[in-house]
Amino acid sequence: MSLAHAILGWLHKEPMTGYDLKKQFDQGVGYFWLADQMQIYRTLDRLVEQGYASVHEEIQHARPNRKVYTVTETGRVEFRRWLTESQDLPLFRDPLLIQVFFASILSNAEIIQLLEQQRIAHSERLASYQQLVHFPLDALVGTPEVSRRQMLRRLTLEQGLKREQAYIDWLEEAIEVVRRLPE
């Protein structure tokens, strides 16, 4: 139920429309949690049904009316409860690993090409994450430059940086191993 809790987290900050939430996901947590517009709207409907959020319609004259969602007190309690709850390990699914697992029918060159494509893609993602780093992890928290909230968000980015670097390291090792395999 992490999508619902992520939405409660954004609504905890301020009331938002589904469109606003999609922008927040794309700009804020998109490097570790993807959500499309339909998932967001379905989840918002469910949060309203459960009493965790409320919705009101804002009348707009030159544009379609907007549905604005707000977290309820029950939603705040649920969000806080969830924040303190230990989470199960996430399920890990990676199509590349399925490909590598069954790649014995391919030539080494074909496997290496596949791995190289992934290395390039992960390197590009790592570079995009590195562009988001605005201060080091050892920065002083509580200064005007770095708030507690900013440091906690920076920690999530650090996990993404380390995950991508580890994947790149594994890809480079896999390429070397495949180069040595007999055909």
JSON list of C-alpha atoms in Angstrom, two decimals:
[
{"chain": "A", "resi": 1, "resn": "MET", "atom": "CA", "xyz": [0.00, 0.00, 0.00]},
{"chain": "A", "resi": 2, "resn": "SER", "atom": "CA", "xyz": [2.99, 2.30, -0.44]},
{"chain": "A", "resi": 3, "resn": "LEU", "atom": "CA", "xyz": [1.39, 4.31, -3.25]},
{"chain": "A", "resi": 4, "resn": "ALA", "atom": "CA", "xyz": [-1.50, 5.25, -1.00]},
{"chain": "A", "resi": 5, "resn": "HIS", "atom": "CA", "xyz": [0.89, 6.23, 1.77]},
{"chain": "A", "resi": 6, "resn": "ALA", "atom": "CA", "xyz": [3.06, 8.24, -0.61]},
{"chain": "A", "resi": 7, "resn": "ILE", "atom": "CA", "xyz": [-0.07, 10.14, -1.67]},
{"chain": "A", "resi": 8, "resn": "LEU", "atom": "CA", "xyz": [-0.98, 10.69, 1.99]},
{"chain": "A", "resi": 9, "resn": "GLY", "atom": "CA", "xyz": [2.55, 12.03, 2.49]},
{"chain": "A", "resi": 10, "resn": "TRP", "atom": "CA", "xyz": [2.12, 14.61, -0.26]},
{"chain": "A", "resi": 11, "resn": "LEU", "atom": "CA", "xyz": [-1.37, 15.53, 0.94]},
{"chain": "A", "resi": 12, "resn": "HIS", "atom": "CA", "xyz": [-0.04, 15.81, 4.50]},
{"chain": "A", "resi": 13, "resn": "LYS", "atom": "CA", "xyz": [2.00, 18.73, 3.19]},
{"chain": "A", "resi": 14, "resn": "GLU", "atom": "CA", "xyz": [-0.83, 20.52, 1.37]},
{"chain": "A", "resi": 15, "resn": "PRO", "atom": "CA", "xyz": [-4.09, 19.88, -0.53]},
{"chain": "A", "resi": 16, "resn": "MET", "atom": "CA", "xyz": [-3.50, 18.84, -4.14]},
{"chain": "A", "resi": 17, "resn": "THR", "atom": "CA", "xyz": [-5.18, 17.73, -7.33]},
{"chain": "A", "resi": 18, "resn": "GLY", "atom": "CA", "xyz": [-4.38, 14.43, -9.00]},
{"chain": "A", "resi": 19, "resn": "TYR", "atom": "CA", "xyz": [-2.41, 16.36, -11.60]},
{"chain": "A", "resi": 20, "resn": "ASP", "atom": "CA", "xyz": [-0.37, 18.09, -8.87]},
{"chain": "A", "resi": 21, "resn": "LEU", "atom": "CA", "xyz": [0.34, 14.71, -7.29]},
{"chain": "A", "resi": 22, "resn": "LYS", "atom": "CA", "xyz": [1.59, 13.29, -10.58]},
{"chain": "A", "resi": 23, "resn": "LYS", "atom": "CA", "xyz": [4.03, 16.20, -10.88]},
{"chain": "A", "resi": 24, "resn": "GLN", "atom": "CA", "xyz": [5.20, 15.60, -7.30]},
{"chain": "A", "resi": 25, "resn": "PHE", "atom": "CA", "xyz": [5.84, 11.94, -8.04]},
{"chain": "A", "resi": 26, "resn": "ASP", "atom": "CA", "xyz": [7.73, 12.72, -11.22]},
{"chain": "A", "resi": 27, "resn": "GLN", "atom": "CA", "xyz": [9.86, 15.44, -9.62]},
{"chain": "A", "resi": 28, "resn": "GLY", "atom": "CA", "xyz": [10.18, 14.09, -6.09]},
{"chain": "A", "resi": 29, "resn": "VAL", "atom": "CA", "xyz": [10.15, 10.31, -5.77]},
{"chain": "A", "resi": 30, "resn": "GLY", "atom": "CA", "xyz": [10.11, 9.20, -9.40]},
{"chain": "A", "resi": 31, "resn": "TYR", "atom": "CA", "xyz": [13.61, 7.79, -9.17]},
{"chain": "A", "resi": 32, "resn": "PHE", "atom": "CA", "xyz": [12.42, 5.11, -6.75]},
{"chain": "A", "resi": 33, "resn": "TRP", "atom": "CA", "xyz": [8.62, 5.00, -7.01]},
{"chain": "A", "resi": 34, "resn": "LEU", "atom": "CA", "xyz": [6.73, 5.30, -10.29]},
{"chain": "A", "resi": 35, "resn": "ALA", "atom": "CA", "xyz": [3.04, 6.05, -10.49]},
{"chain": "A", "resi": 36, "resn": "ASP", "atom": "CA", "xyz": [0.99, 6.82, -13.57]},
{"chain": "A", "resi": 37, "resn": "GLN", "atom": "CA", "xyz": [-1.94, 9.22, -13.59]},
{"chain": "A", "resi": 38, "resn": "MET", "atom": "CA", "xyz": [-4.58, 6.47, -13.54]},
{"chain": "A", "resi": 39, "resn": "GLN", "atom": "CA", "xyz": [-2.97, 4.72, -10.53]},
{"chain": "A", "resi": 40, "resn": "ILE", "atom": "CA", "xyz": [-2.96, 8.03, -8.68]},
{"chain": "A", "resi": 41, "resn": "TYR", "atom": "CA", "xyz": [-6.64, 8.76, -9.39]},
{"chain": "A", "resi": 42, "resn": "ARG", "atom": "CA", "xyz": [-7.73, 5.21, -8.48]},
{"chain": "A", "resi": 43, "resn": "THR", "atom": "CA", "xyz": [-5.77, 5.44, -5.24]},
{"chain": "A", "resi": 44, "resn": "LEU", "atom": "CA", "xyz": [-7.22, 8.88, -4.46]},
{"chain": "A", "resi": 45, "resn": "ASP", "atom": "CA", "xyz": [-10.73, 7.46, -4.89]},
{"chain": "A", "resi": 46, "resn": "ARG", "atom": "CA", "xyz": [-9.86, 4.58, -2.54]},
{"chain": "A", "resi": 47, "resn": "LEU", "atom": "CA", "xyz": [-8.37, 6.99, 0.05]},
{"chain": "A", "resi": 48, "resn": "VAL", "atom": "CA", "xyz": [-11.60, 9.02, -0.01]},
{"chain": "A", "resi": 49, "resn": "GLU", "atom": "CA", "xyz": [-13.67, 5.81, 0.39]},
{"chain": "A", "resi": 50, "resn": "GLN", "atom": "CA", "xyz": [-11.52, 4.76, 3.36]},
{"chain": "A", "resi": 51, "resn": "GLY", "atom": "CA", "xyz": [-11.88, 8.18, 4.99]},
{"chain": "A", "resi": 52, "resn": "TYR", "atom": "CA", "xyz": [-8.16, 8.96, 4.73]},
{"chain": "A", "resi": 53, "resn": "ALA", "atom": "CA", "xyz": [-8.73, 11.86, 2.33]},
{"chain": "A", "resi": 54, "resn": "SER", "atom": "CA", "xyz": [-11.53, 14.20, 1.39]},
{"chain": "A", "resi": 55, "resn": "VAL", "atom": "CA", "xyz": [-12.23, 15.86, -1.92]},
{"chain": "A", "resi": 56, "resn": "HIS", "atom": "CA", "xyz": [-13.89, 19.10, -2.93]},
{"chain": "A", "resi": 57, "resn": "GLU", "atom": "CA", "xyz": [-14.46, 20.60, -6.34]},
{"chain": "A", "resi": 58, "resn": "GLU", "atom": "CA", "xyz": [-13.01, 24.01, -7.15]},
{"chain": "A", "resi": 59, "resn": "ILE", "atom": "CA", "xyz": [-15.06, 25.90, -9.70]},
{"chain": "A", "resi": 60, "resn": "GLN", "atom": "CA", "xyz": [-12.97, 27.42, -12.49]},
{"chain": "A", "resi": 61, "resn": "HIS", "atom": "CA", "xyz": [-14.49, 29.66, -15.09]},
{"chain": "A", "resi": 62, "resn": "ALA", "atom": "CA", "xyz": [-12.15, 29.40, -18.07]},
{"chain": "A", "resi": 63, "resn": "ARG", "atom": "CA", "xyz": [-11.11, 25.81, -17.41]},
{"chain": "A", "resi": 64, "resn": "PRO", "atom": "CA", "xyz": [-12.65, 22.55, -16.22]},
{"chain": "A", "resi": 65, "resn": "ASN", "atom": "CA", "xyz": [-13.36, 22.35, -12.49]},
{"chain": "A", "resi": 66, "resn": "ARG", "atom": "CA", "xyz": [-10.64, 20.85, -10.30]},
{"chain": "A", "resi": 67, "resn": "LYS", "atom": "CA", "xyz": [-10.95, 18.12, -7.69]},
{"chain": "A", "resi": 68, "resn": "VAL", "atom": "CA", "xyz": [-8.74, 19.06, -4.74]},
{"chain": "A", "resi": 69, "resn": "TYR", "atom": "CA", "xyz": [-7.83, 16.35, -2.23]},
{"chain": "A", "resi": 70, "resn": "THR", "atom": "CA", "xyz": [-6.98, 16.91, 1.42]},
{"chain": "A", "resi": 71, "resn": "VAL", "atom": "CA", "xyz": [-5.76, 14.44, 4.01]},
{"chain": "A", "resi": 72, "resn": "THR", "atom": "CA", "xyz": [-8.23, 13.88, 6.86]},
{"chain": "A", "resi": 73, "resn": "GLU", "atom": "CA", "xyz": [-7.29, 13.50, 10.53]},
{"chain": "A", "resi": 74, "resn": "THR", "atom": "CA", "xyz": [-7.83, 9.73, 10.12]},
{"chain": "A", "resi": 75, "resn": "GLY", "atom": "CA", "xyz": [-5.48, 9.86, 7.13]},
{"chain": "A", "resi": 76, "resn": "ARG", "atom": "CA", "xyz": [-2.85, 11.73, 9.19]},
{"chain": "A", "resi": 77, "resn": "VAL", "atom": "CA", "xyz": [-3.04, 9.08, 11.91]},
{"chain": "A", "resi": 78, "resn": "GLU", "atom": "CA", "xyz": [-2.77, 6.27, 9.33]},
{"chain": "A", "resi": 79, "resn": "PHE", "atom": "CA", "xyz": [0.18, 7.97, 7.59]},
{"chain": "A", "resi": 80, "resn": "ARG", "atom": "CA", "xyz": [2.04, 8.43, 10.87]},
{"chain": "A", "resi": 81, "resn": "ARG", "atom": "CA", "xyz": [1.34, 4.81, 11.84]},
{"chain": "A", "resi": 82, "resn": "TRP", "atom": "CA", "xyz": [2.67, 3.61, 8.50]},
{"chain": "A", "resi": 83, "resn": "LEU", "atom": "CA", "xyz": [5.82, 5.74, 8.79]},
{"chain": "A", "resi": 84, "resn": "THR", "atom": "CA", "xyz": [6.77, 3.93, 12.00]},
{"chain": "A", "resi": 85, "resn": "GLU", "atom": "CA", "xyz": [6.01, 0.43, 10.66]},
{"chain": "A", "resi": 86, "resn": "SER", "atom": "CA", "xyz": [8.83, -1.80, 9.45]},
{"chain": "A", "resi": 87, "resn": "GLN", "atom": "CA", "xyz": [8.38, -2.73, 5.78]},
{"chain": "A", "resi": 88, "resn": "ASP", "atom": "CA", "xyz": [8.79, -6.12, 4.11]},
{"chain": "A", "resi": 89, "resn": "LEU", "atom": "CA", "xyz": [11.66, -6.45, 1.69]},
{"chain": "A", "resi": 90, "resn": "PRO", "atom": "CA", "xyz": [10.50, -5.30, -1.74]},
{"chain": "A", "resi": 91, "resn": "LEU", "atom": "CA", "xyz": [9.89, -7.84, -4.46]},
{"chain": "A", "resi": 92, "resn": "PHE", "atom": "CA", "xyz": [12.68, -7.73, -6.99]},
{"chain": "A", "resi": 93, "resn": "ARG", "atom": "CA", "xyz": [11.87, -8.29, -10.65]},
{"chain": "A", "resi": 94, "resn": "ASP", "atom": "CA", "xyz": [14.39, -7.58, -13.36]},
{"chain": "A", "resi": 95, "resn": "PRO", "atom": "CA", "xyz": [13.75, -8.62, -16.97]},
{"chain": "A", "resi": 96, "resn": "LEU", "atom": "CA", "xyz": [17.48, -8.46, -17.73]},
{"chain": "A", "resi": 97, "resn": "LEU", "atom": "CA", "xyz": [18.18, -11.17, -15.18]},
{"chain": "A", "resi": 98, "resn": "ILE", "atom": "CA", "xyz": [15.60, -13.43, -16.83]},
{"chain": "A", "resi": 99, "resn": "GLN", "atom": "CA", "xyz": [17.34, -12.76, -20.16]},
{"chain": "A", "resi": 100, "resn": "VAL", "atom": "CA", "xyz": [20.77, -13.56, -18.73]},
{"chain": "A", "resi": 101, "resn": "PHE", "atom": "CA", "xyz": [19.43, -16.67, -16.97]},
{"chain": "A", "resi": 102, "resn": "PHE", "atom": "CA", "xyz": [18.26, -18.11, -20.31]},
{"chain": "A", "resi": 103, "resn": "ALA", "atom": "CA", "xyz": [20.94, -16.54, -22.54]},
{"chain": "A", "resi": 104, "resn": "SER", "atom": "CA", "xyz": [22.89, -19.74, -23.16]},
{"chain": "A", "resi": 105, "resn": "ILE", "atom": "CA", "xyz": [21.22, -19.98, -26.58]},
{"chain": "A", "resi": 106, "resn": "LEU", "atom": "CA", "xyz": [22.82, -16.64, -27.56]},
{"chain": "A", "resi": 107, "resn": "SER", "atom": "CA", "xyz": [26.38, -15.98, -28.65]},
{"chain": "A", "resi": 108, "resn": "ASN", "atom": "CA", "xyz": [28.74, -14.23, -26.25]},
{"chain": "A", "resi": 109, "resn": "ALA", "atom": "CA", "xyz": [28.66, -11.17, -28.52]},
{"chain": "A", "resi": 110, "resn": "GLU", "atom": "CA", "xyz": [24.86, -11.01, -28.31]},
{"chain": "A", "resi": 111, "resn": "ILE", "atom": "CA", "xyz": [24.92, -11.32, -24.53]},
{"chain": "A", "resi": 112, "resn": "ILE", "atom": "CA", "xyz": [27.63, -8.67, -24.24]},
{"chain": "A", "resi": 113, "resn": "GLN", "atom": "CA", "xyz": [25.62, -6.33, -26.48]},
{"chain": "A", "resi": 114, "resn": "LEU", "atom": "CA", "xyz": [22.61, -6.78, -24.21]},
{"chain": "A", "resi": 115, "resn": "LEU", "atom": "CA", "xyz": [24.71, -6.11, -21.10]},
{"chain": "A", "resi": 116, "resn": "GLU", "atom": "CA", "xyz": [26.41, -3.09, -22.70]},
{"chain": "A", "resi": 117, "resn": "GLN", "atom": "CA", "xyz": [23.03, -1.56, -23.57]},
{"chain": "A", "resi": 118, "resn": "GLN", "atom": "CA", "xyz": [22.00, -1.90, -19.95]},
{"chain": "A", "resi": 119, "resn": "ARG", "atom": "CA", "xyz": [25.32, -0.48, -18.75]},
{"chain": "A", "resi": 120, "resn": "ILE", "atom": "CA", "xyz": [24.76, 2.59, -20.89]},
{"chain": "A", "resi": 121, "resn": "ALA", "atom": "CA", "xyz": [21.17, 3.00, -19.66]},
{"chain": "A", "resi": 122, "resn": "HIS", "atom": "CA", "xyz": [22.18, 2.62, -16.00]},
{"chain": "A", "resi": 123, "resn": "SER", "atom": "CA", "xyz": [25.11, 5.01, -16.49]},
{"chain": "A", "resi": 124, "resn": "GLU", "atom": "CA", "xyz": [22.73, 7.60, -17.93]},
{"chain": "A", "resi": 125, "resn": "ARG", "atom": "CA", "xyz": [20.36, 7.14, -15.01]},
{"chain": "A", "resi": 126, "resn": "LEU", "atom": "CA", "xyz": [23.25, 7.46, -12.55]},
{"chain": "A", "resi": 127, "resn": "ALA", "atom": "CA", "xyz": [24.34, 10.69, -14.24]},
{"chain": "A", "resi": 128, "resn": "SER", "atom": "CA", "xyz": [20.80, 12.08, -14.00]},
{"chain": "A", "resi": 129, "resn": "TYR", "atom": "CA", "xyz": [20.70, 11.23, -10.27]},
{"chain": "A", "resi": 130, "resn": "GLN", "atom": "CA", "xyz": [24.10, 12.87, -9.77]},
{"chain": "A", "resi": 131, "resn": "GLN", "atom": "CA", "xyz": [22.63, 16.08, -11.20]},
{"chain": "A", "resi": 132, "resn": "LEU", "atom": "CA", "xyz": [20.13, 16.08, -8.32]},
{"chain": "A", "resi": 133, "resn": "VAL", "atom": "CA", "xyz": [22.84, 16.14, -5.64]},
{"chain": "A", "resi": 134, "resn": "HIS", "atom": "CA", "xyz": [23.00, 19.66, -4.18]},
{"chain": "A", "resi": 135, "resn": "PHE", "atom": "CA", "xyz": [24.92, 18.96, -0.98]},
{"chain": "A", "resi": 136, "resn": "PRO", "atom": "CA", "xyz": [27.01, 16.13, 0.49]},
{"chain": "A", "resi": 137, "resn": "LEU", "atom": "CA", "xyz": [25.76, 13.71, 3.13]},
{"chain": "A", "resi": 138, "resn": "ASP", "atom": "CA", "xyz": [28.15, 15.20, 5.67]},
{"chain": "A", "resi": 139, "resn": "ALA", "atom": "CA", "xyz": [26.63, 18.70, 5.28]},
{"chain": "A", "resi": 140, "resn": "LEU", "atom": "CA", "xyz": [25.56, 20.39, 8.50]},
{"chain": "A", "resi": 141, "resn": "VAL", "atom": "CA", "xyz": [21.86, 19.90, 9.09]},
{"chain": "A", "resi": 142, "resn": "GLY", "atom": "CA", "xyz": [19.98, 22.82, 10.56]},
{"chain": "A", "resi": 143, "resn": "THR", "atom": "CA", "xyz": [21.76, 25.46, 8.54]},
{"chain": "A", "resi": 144, "resn": "PRO", "atom": "CA", "xyz": [19.81, 27.61, 6.09]},
{"chain": "A", "resi": 145, "resn": "GLU", "atom": "CA", "xyz": [21.28, 25.51, 3.26]},
{"chain": "A", "resi": 146, "resn": "VAL", "atom": "CA", "xyz": [20.25, 22.08, 4.59]},
{"chain": "A", "resi": 147, "resn": "SER", "atom": "CA", "xyz": [17.07, 21.31, 6.52]},
{"chain": "A", "resi": 148, "resn": "ARG", "atom": "CA", "xyz": [16.23, 18.02, 8.19]},
{"chain": "A", "resi": 149, "resn": "ARG", "atom": "CA", "xyz": [13.65, 17.33, 5.44]},
{"chain": "A", "resi": 150, "resn": "GLN", "atom": "CA", "xyz": [16.23, 18.01, 2.73]},
{"chain": "A", "resi": 151, "resn": "MET", "atom": "CA", "xyz": [18.74, 15.63, 4.32]},
{"chain": "A", "resi": 152, "resn": "LEU", "atom": "CA", "xyz": [16.16, 12.84, 4.58]},
{"chain": "A", "resi": 153, "resn": "ARG", "atom": "CA", "xyz": [15.28, 13.33, 0.92]},
{"chain": "A", "resi": 154, "resn": "ARG", "atom": "CA", "xyz": [18.99, 13.37, 0.08]},
{"chain": "A", "resi": 155, "resn": "LEU", "atom": "CA", "xyz": [19.31, 9.98, 1.80]},
{"chain": "A", "resi": 156, "resn": "THR", "atom": "CA", "xyz": [16.72, 8.50, -0.58]},
{"chain": "A", "resi": 157, "resn": "LEU", "atom": "CA", "xyz": [18.70, 9.90, -3.49]},
{"chain": "A", "resi": 158, "resn": "GLU", "atom": "CA", "xyz": [21.90, 8.39, -2.07]},
{"chain": "A", "resi": 159, "resn": "GLN", "atom": "CA", "xyz": [20.28, 4.95, -2.07]},
{"chain": "A", "resi": 160, "resn": "GLY", "atom": "CA", "xyz": [19.42, 5.43, -5.75]},
{"chain": "A", "resi": 161, "resn": "LEU", "atom": "CA", "xyz": [22.99, 6.52, -6.53]},
{"chain": "A", "resi": 162, "resn": "LYS", "atom": "CA", "xyz": [24.45, 3.50, -4.76]},
{"chain": "A", "resi": 163, "resn": "ARG", "atom": "CA", "xyz": [21.95, 1.10, -6.35]},
{"chain": "A", "resi": 164, "resn": "GLU", "atom": "CA", "xyz": [22.78, 2.34, -9.85]},
{"chain": "A", "resi": 165, "resn": "GLN", "atom": "CA", "xyz": [26.53, 2.19, -9.20]},
{"chain": "A", "resi": 166, "resn": "ALA", "atom": "CA", "xyz": [26.22, -1.35, -7.86]},
{"chain": "A", "resi": 167, "resn": "TYR", "atom": "CA", "xyz": [24.22, -2.38, -10.96]},
{"chain": "A", "resi": 168, "resn": "ILE", "atom": "CA", "xyz": [26.85, -0.83, -13.24]},
{"chain": "A", "resi": 169, "resn": "ASP", "atom": "CA", "xyz": [29.60, -2.65, -11.31]},
{"chain": "A", "resi": 170, "resn": "TRP", "atom": "CA", "xyz": [27.72, -5.94, -11.70]},
{"chain": "A", "resi": 171, "resn": "LEU", "atom": "CA", "xyz": [27.20, -5.31, -15.45]},
{"chain": "A", "resi": 172, "resn": "GLU", "atom": "CA", "xyz": [30.90, -4.63, -15.96]},
{"chain": "A", "resi": 173, "resn": "GLU", "atom": "CA", "xyz": [31.78, -7.82, -14.09]},
{"chain": "A", "resi": 174, "resn": "ALA", "atom": "CA", "xyz": [29.19, -9.80, -16.07]},
{"chain": "A", "resi": 175, "resn": "ILE", "atom": "CA", "xyz": [30.61, -8.49, -19.37]},
{"chain": "A", "resi": 176, "resn": "GLU", "atom": "CA", "xyz": [34.10, -9.64, -18.35]},
{"chain": "A", "resi": 177, "resn": "VAL", "atom": "CA", "xyz": [32.81, -13.07, -17.33]},
{"chain": "A", "resi": 178, "resn": "VAL", "atom": "CA", "xyz": [30.87, -13.51, -20.59]},
{"chain": "A", "resi": 179, "resn": "ARG", "atom": "CA", "xyz": [33.97, -12.50, -22.60]},
{"chain": "A", "resi": 180, "resn": "ARG", "atom": "CA", "xyz": [35.79, -15.49, -21.04]},
{"chain": "A", "resi": 181, "resn": "LEU", "atom": "CA", "xyz": [33.00, -18.01, -21.65]},
{"chain": "A", "resi": 182, "resn": "PRO", "atom": "CA", "xyz": [33.51, -20.67, -24.28]},
{"chain": "A", "resi": 183, "resn": "GLU", "atom": "CA", "xyz": [31.07, -20.42, -27.18]}
]
